[in-house]
PDB file of C-alpha atoms in Angstrom:
ATOM      1  CA  GLN A 463      -1.218   6.783 -20.629  1.00 85.00           C
ATOM      2  CA  VAL A 464       0.528   4.130 -18.337  1.00 88.00           C
ATOM      3  CA  GLN A 465       2.127   1.074 -20.856  1.00 92.00           C
ATOM      4  CA  LEU A 466       2.508  -2.277 -19.729  1.00 96.00           C
ATOM      5  CA  VAL A 467       4.684  -4.537 -21.671  1.00 97.00           C
ATOM      6  CA  GLU A 468       5.264  -7.782 -20.873  1.00 98.00           C
ATOM      7  CA  SER A 469       7.375 -10.526 -22.069  1.00 98.00           C
ATOM      8  CA  GLY A 470       9.137 -13.628 -21.732  1.00 98.00           C
ATOM      9  CA  GLY A 471       7.009 -16.473 -22.786  1.00 98.00           C
ATOM     10  CA  GLY A 472       7.203 -18.944 -24.463  1.00 97.00           C
ATOM     11  CA  LEU A 473       6.851 -22.785 -25.162  1.00 98.00           C
ATOM     12  CA  VAL A 474       8.206 -25.522 -22.671  1.00 98.00           C
ATOM     13  CA  GLN A 475       7.784 -29.178 -21.583  1.00 98.00           C
ATOM     14  CA  PRO A 476       6.330 -29.706 -18.707  1.00 98.00           C
ATOM     15  CA  GLY A 477       8.387 -29.191 -15.442  1.00 98.00           C
ATOM     16  CA  GLY A 478      10.100 -26.727 -17.617  1.00 98.00           C
ATOM     17  CA  SER A 479      10.407 -22.908 -16.190  1.00 98.00           C
ATOM     18  CA  LEU A 480      10.139 -19.412 -17.772  1.00 98.00           C
ATOM     19  CA  ARG A 481      10.669 -15.934 -16.604  1.00 98.00           C
ATOM     20  CA  LEU A 482       7.635 -13.517 -17.091  1.00 98.00           C
ATOM     21  CA  SER A 483       8.661  -9.680 -17.340  1.00 98.00           C
ATOM     22  CA  CYS A 484       6.685  -6.672 -16.856  1.00 97.00           C
ATOM     23  CA  ALA A 485       7.830  -3.450 -17.954  1.00 97.00           C
ATOM     24  CA  VAL A 486       6.320  -0.130 -17.099  1.00 95.00           C
ATOM     25  CA  PRO A 487       8.167   2.460 -19.071  1.00 91.00           C
ATOM     26  CA  GLY A 488       7.957   6.160 -18.092  1.00 84.00           C
ATOM     27  CA  SER A 489       6.101   5.599 -15.289  1.00 87.00           C
ATOM     28  CA  ILE A 490       6.980   4.731 -11.553  1.00 87.00           C
ATOM     29  CA  ILE A 491       5.541   1.713  -9.972  1.00 89.00           C
ATOM     30  CA  SER A 492       7.401   1.736  -6.351  1.00 88.00           C
ATOM     31  CA  PRO A 493       4.260   3.416  -5.015  1.00 92.00           C
ATOM     32  CA  TYR A 494       2.005   0.634  -6.133  1.00 94.00           C
ATOM     33  CA  GLY A 495       1.126  -2.682  -5.949  1.00 96.00           C
ATOM     34  CA  MET A 496       1.416  -4.966  -8.714  1.00 97.00           C
ATOM     35  CA  GLY A 497       0.031  -8.157 -10.362  1.00 98.00           C
ATOM     36  CA  TRP A 498       0.420 -10.915 -12.906  1.00 98.00           C
ATOM     37  CA  PHE A 499      -3.158 -12.418 -14.126  1.00 98.00           C
ATOM     38  CA  ARG A 500      -3.172 -14.733 -16.585  1.00 98.00           C
ATOM     39  CA  GLN A 501      -6.253 -16.095 -19.482  1.00 97.00           C
ATOM     40  CA  GLY A 502      -6.166 -19.344 -20.463  1.00 95.00           C
ATOM     41  CA  PRO A 503      -8.572 -20.948 -22.945  1.00 91.00           C
ATOM     42  CA  GLY A 504     -11.515 -20.694 -22.536  1.00 89.00           C
ATOM     43  CA  ASN A 505     -10.909 -19.240 -19.006  1.00 89.00           C
ATOM     44  CA  GLN A 506     -11.824 -15.642 -17.621  1.00 94.00           C
ATOM     45  CA  LEU A 507      -9.046 -13.942 -16.308  1.00 96.00           C
ATOM     46  CA  GLU A 508      -7.647 -14.495 -13.232  1.00 96.00           C
ATOM     47  CA  SER A 509      -5.208 -12.863 -10.753  1.00 97.00           C
ATOM     48  CA  VAL A 510      -2.226 -15.436  -9.824  1.00 97.00           C
ATOM     49  CA  ALA A 511       0.086 -12.947  -7.582  1.00 98.00           C
ATOM     50  CA  VAL A 512       0.587  -9.904  -6.326  1.00 98.00           C
ATOM     51  CA  ILE A 513       2.950  -7.906  -4.462  1.00 98.00           C
ATOM     52  CA  ASN A 514       2.416  -4.939  -2.475  1.00 96.00           C
ATOM     53  CA  ASP A 515       4.471  -1.490  -2.210  1.00 94.00           C
ATOM     54  CA  ILE A 516       7.192  -2.999   0.152  1.00 93.00           C
ATOM     55  CA  GLY A 517       7.012  -6.806  -1.779  1.00 93.00           C
ATOM     56  CA  PHE A 518       4.733  -8.484   0.227  1.00 97.00           C
ATOM     57  CA  THR A 519       3.547 -11.247  -1.820  1.00 98.00           C
ATOM     58  CA  ASN A 520       0.382 -13.200  -2.144  1.00 98.00           C
ATOM     59  CA  TYR A 521      -0.901 -16.406  -4.502  1.00 98.00           C
ATOM     60  CA  ASP A 522      -3.737 -18.107  -6.222  1.00 97.00           C
ATOM     61  CA  ALA A 523      -3.336 -21.707  -4.046  1.00 97.00           C
ATOM     62  CA  SER A 524      -3.175 -23.357  -8.027  1.00 95.00           C
ATOM     63  CA  VAL A 525       0.526 -21.629  -8.105  1.00 96.00           C
ATOM     64  CA  LYS A 526       1.962 -21.945  -4.922  1.00 97.00           C
ATOM     65  CA  GLY A 527       4.766 -22.823  -4.328  1.00 97.00           C
ATOM     66  CA  ARG A 528       6.045 -23.326  -7.625  1.00 98.00           C
ATOM     67  CA  PHE A 529       5.715 -19.082  -9.175  1.00 98.00           C
ATOM     68  CA  THR A 530       7.944 -16.319  -7.521  1.00 98.00           C
ATOM     69  CA  ILE A 531       6.679 -12.601  -7.805  1.00 98.00           C
ATOM     70  CA  SER A 532       9.547  -9.279  -7.964  1.00 98.00           C
ATOM     71  CA  ARG A 533      10.028  -6.377  -8.547  1.00 97.00           C
ATOM     72  CA  ASP A 534      12.558  -3.810  -9.199  1.00 96.00           C
ATOM     73  CA  ASN A 535      11.235  -0.314  -8.577  1.00 94.00           C
ATOM     74  CA  ALA A 536      14.708   1.055 -10.168  1.00 94.00           C
ATOM     75  CA  LYS A 537      13.900  -0.615 -13.791  1.00 95.00           C
ATOM     76  CA  ASN A 538       9.648  -0.044 -13.077  1.00 95.00           C
ATOM     77  CA  THR A 539       9.821  -3.665 -13.935  1.00 97.00           C
ATOM     78  CA  VAL A 540       7.630  -6.924 -11.935  1.00 97.00           C
ATOM     79  CA  TYR A 541       8.745 -10.399 -13.115  1.00 98.00           C
ATOM     80  CA  LEU A 542       7.556 -13.485 -12.399  1.00 98.00           C
ATOM     81  CA  GLN A 543       9.233 -16.740 -12.180  1.00 98.00           C
ATOM     82  CA  ILE A 544       7.339 -19.709 -13.019  1.00 98.00           C
ATOM     83  CA  ASN A 545       8.416 -23.065 -12.405  1.00 98.00           C
ATOM     84  CA  SER A 546       7.352 -26.881 -12.421  1.00 98.00           C
ATOM     85  CA  LEU A 547       5.212 -25.629 -15.134  1.00 97.00           C
ATOM     86  CA  LYS A 548       2.095 -27.966 -16.004  1.00 97.00           C
ATOM     87  CA  PRO A 549      -0.112 -27.995 -18.945  1.00 96.00           C
ATOM     88  CA  GLU A 550      -2.703 -25.979 -17.064  1.00 96.00           C
ATOM     89  CA  ASP A 551      -0.691 -23.142 -16.994  1.00 97.00           C
ATOM     90  CA  THR A 552      -0.979 -22.503 -20.377  1.00 97.00           C
ATOM     91  CA  ALA A 553      -2.111 -18.934 -20.611  1.00 98.00           C
ATOM     92  CA  VAL A 554      -1.689 -15.449 -21.986  1.00 98.00           C
ATOM     93  CA  TYR A 555       0.195 -13.657 -19.037  1.00 98.00           C
ATOM     94  CA  TYR A 556      -0.251  -9.888 -18.137  1.00 98.00           C
ATOM     95  CA  CYS A 557       0.441  -7.313 -15.594  1.00 97.00           C
ATOM     96  CA  ASN A 558      -1.245  -4.940 -13.966  1.00 97.00           C
ATOM     97  CA  ARG A 559      -2.118  -3.041 -10.963  1.00 96.00           C
ATOM     98  CA  PRO A 560      -4.510  -4.971  -8.690  1.00 94.00           C
ATOM     99  CA  ASP A 561      -6.535  -2.378  -7.032  1.00 92.00           C
ATOM    100  CA  ARG A 562      -6.780  -0.438  -9.877  1.00 90.00           C
ATOM    101  CA  PHE A 563      -6.222  -1.117 -13.626  1.00 91.00           C
ATOM    102  CA  TYR A 564      -4.086   0.394 -16.355  1.00 91.00           C
ATOM    103  CA  THR A 565      -5.081  -0.367 -19.749  1.00 94.00           C
ATOM    104  CA  TRP A 566      -4.186  -3.527 -20.581  1.00 95.00           C
ATOM    105  CA  GLY A 567      -0.508  -4.880 -22.415  1.00 96.00           C
ATOM    106  CA  GLN A 568      -0.278  -7.426 -25.008  1.00 97.00           C
ATOM    107  CA  GLY A 569       0.321  -9.988 -22.788  1.00 98.00           C
ATOM    108  CA  THR A 570       2.219 -13.139 -23.011  1.00 98.00           C
ATOM    109  CA  GLN A 571       1.857 -16.346 -24.120  1.00 98.00           C
ATOM    110  CA  VAL A 572       2.561 -19.275 -22.148  1.00 98.00           C
ATOM    111  CA  THR A 573       2.234 -23.019 -23.770  1.00 98.00           C
ATOM    112  CA  VAL A 574       3.134 -26.233 -21.473  1.00 97.00           C
ATOM    113  CA  SER A 575       3.286 -28.995 -23.530  1.00 96.00           C
ATOM    114  CA  SER A 576       5.050 -31.953 -24.873  1.00 93.00           C
TER     115      SER A 576
END
């Protein structure tokens, strides 16, 4: 069973930055697209960024220009650099394959508040 381990969240002030990591230990991610998702308080799960197997990226309009998704296939890890954070970015962030979900990890909490 593929394991997804998200980390890097925290409490930051508006305008701050964080770098989230998603490790996929024991599995090879290089052939697959990967994505970051988030679920805010009272909201549905939404996709925020995806990266395909050759590095092309796509972003939700709400995060474009502030979030950057990247991957290190040698480390089986996907990253999400999040800048210029806003209170509405507060959510639990998850990673997963966008085309065929693995069992979800525990996510990492991002809280944006002054």
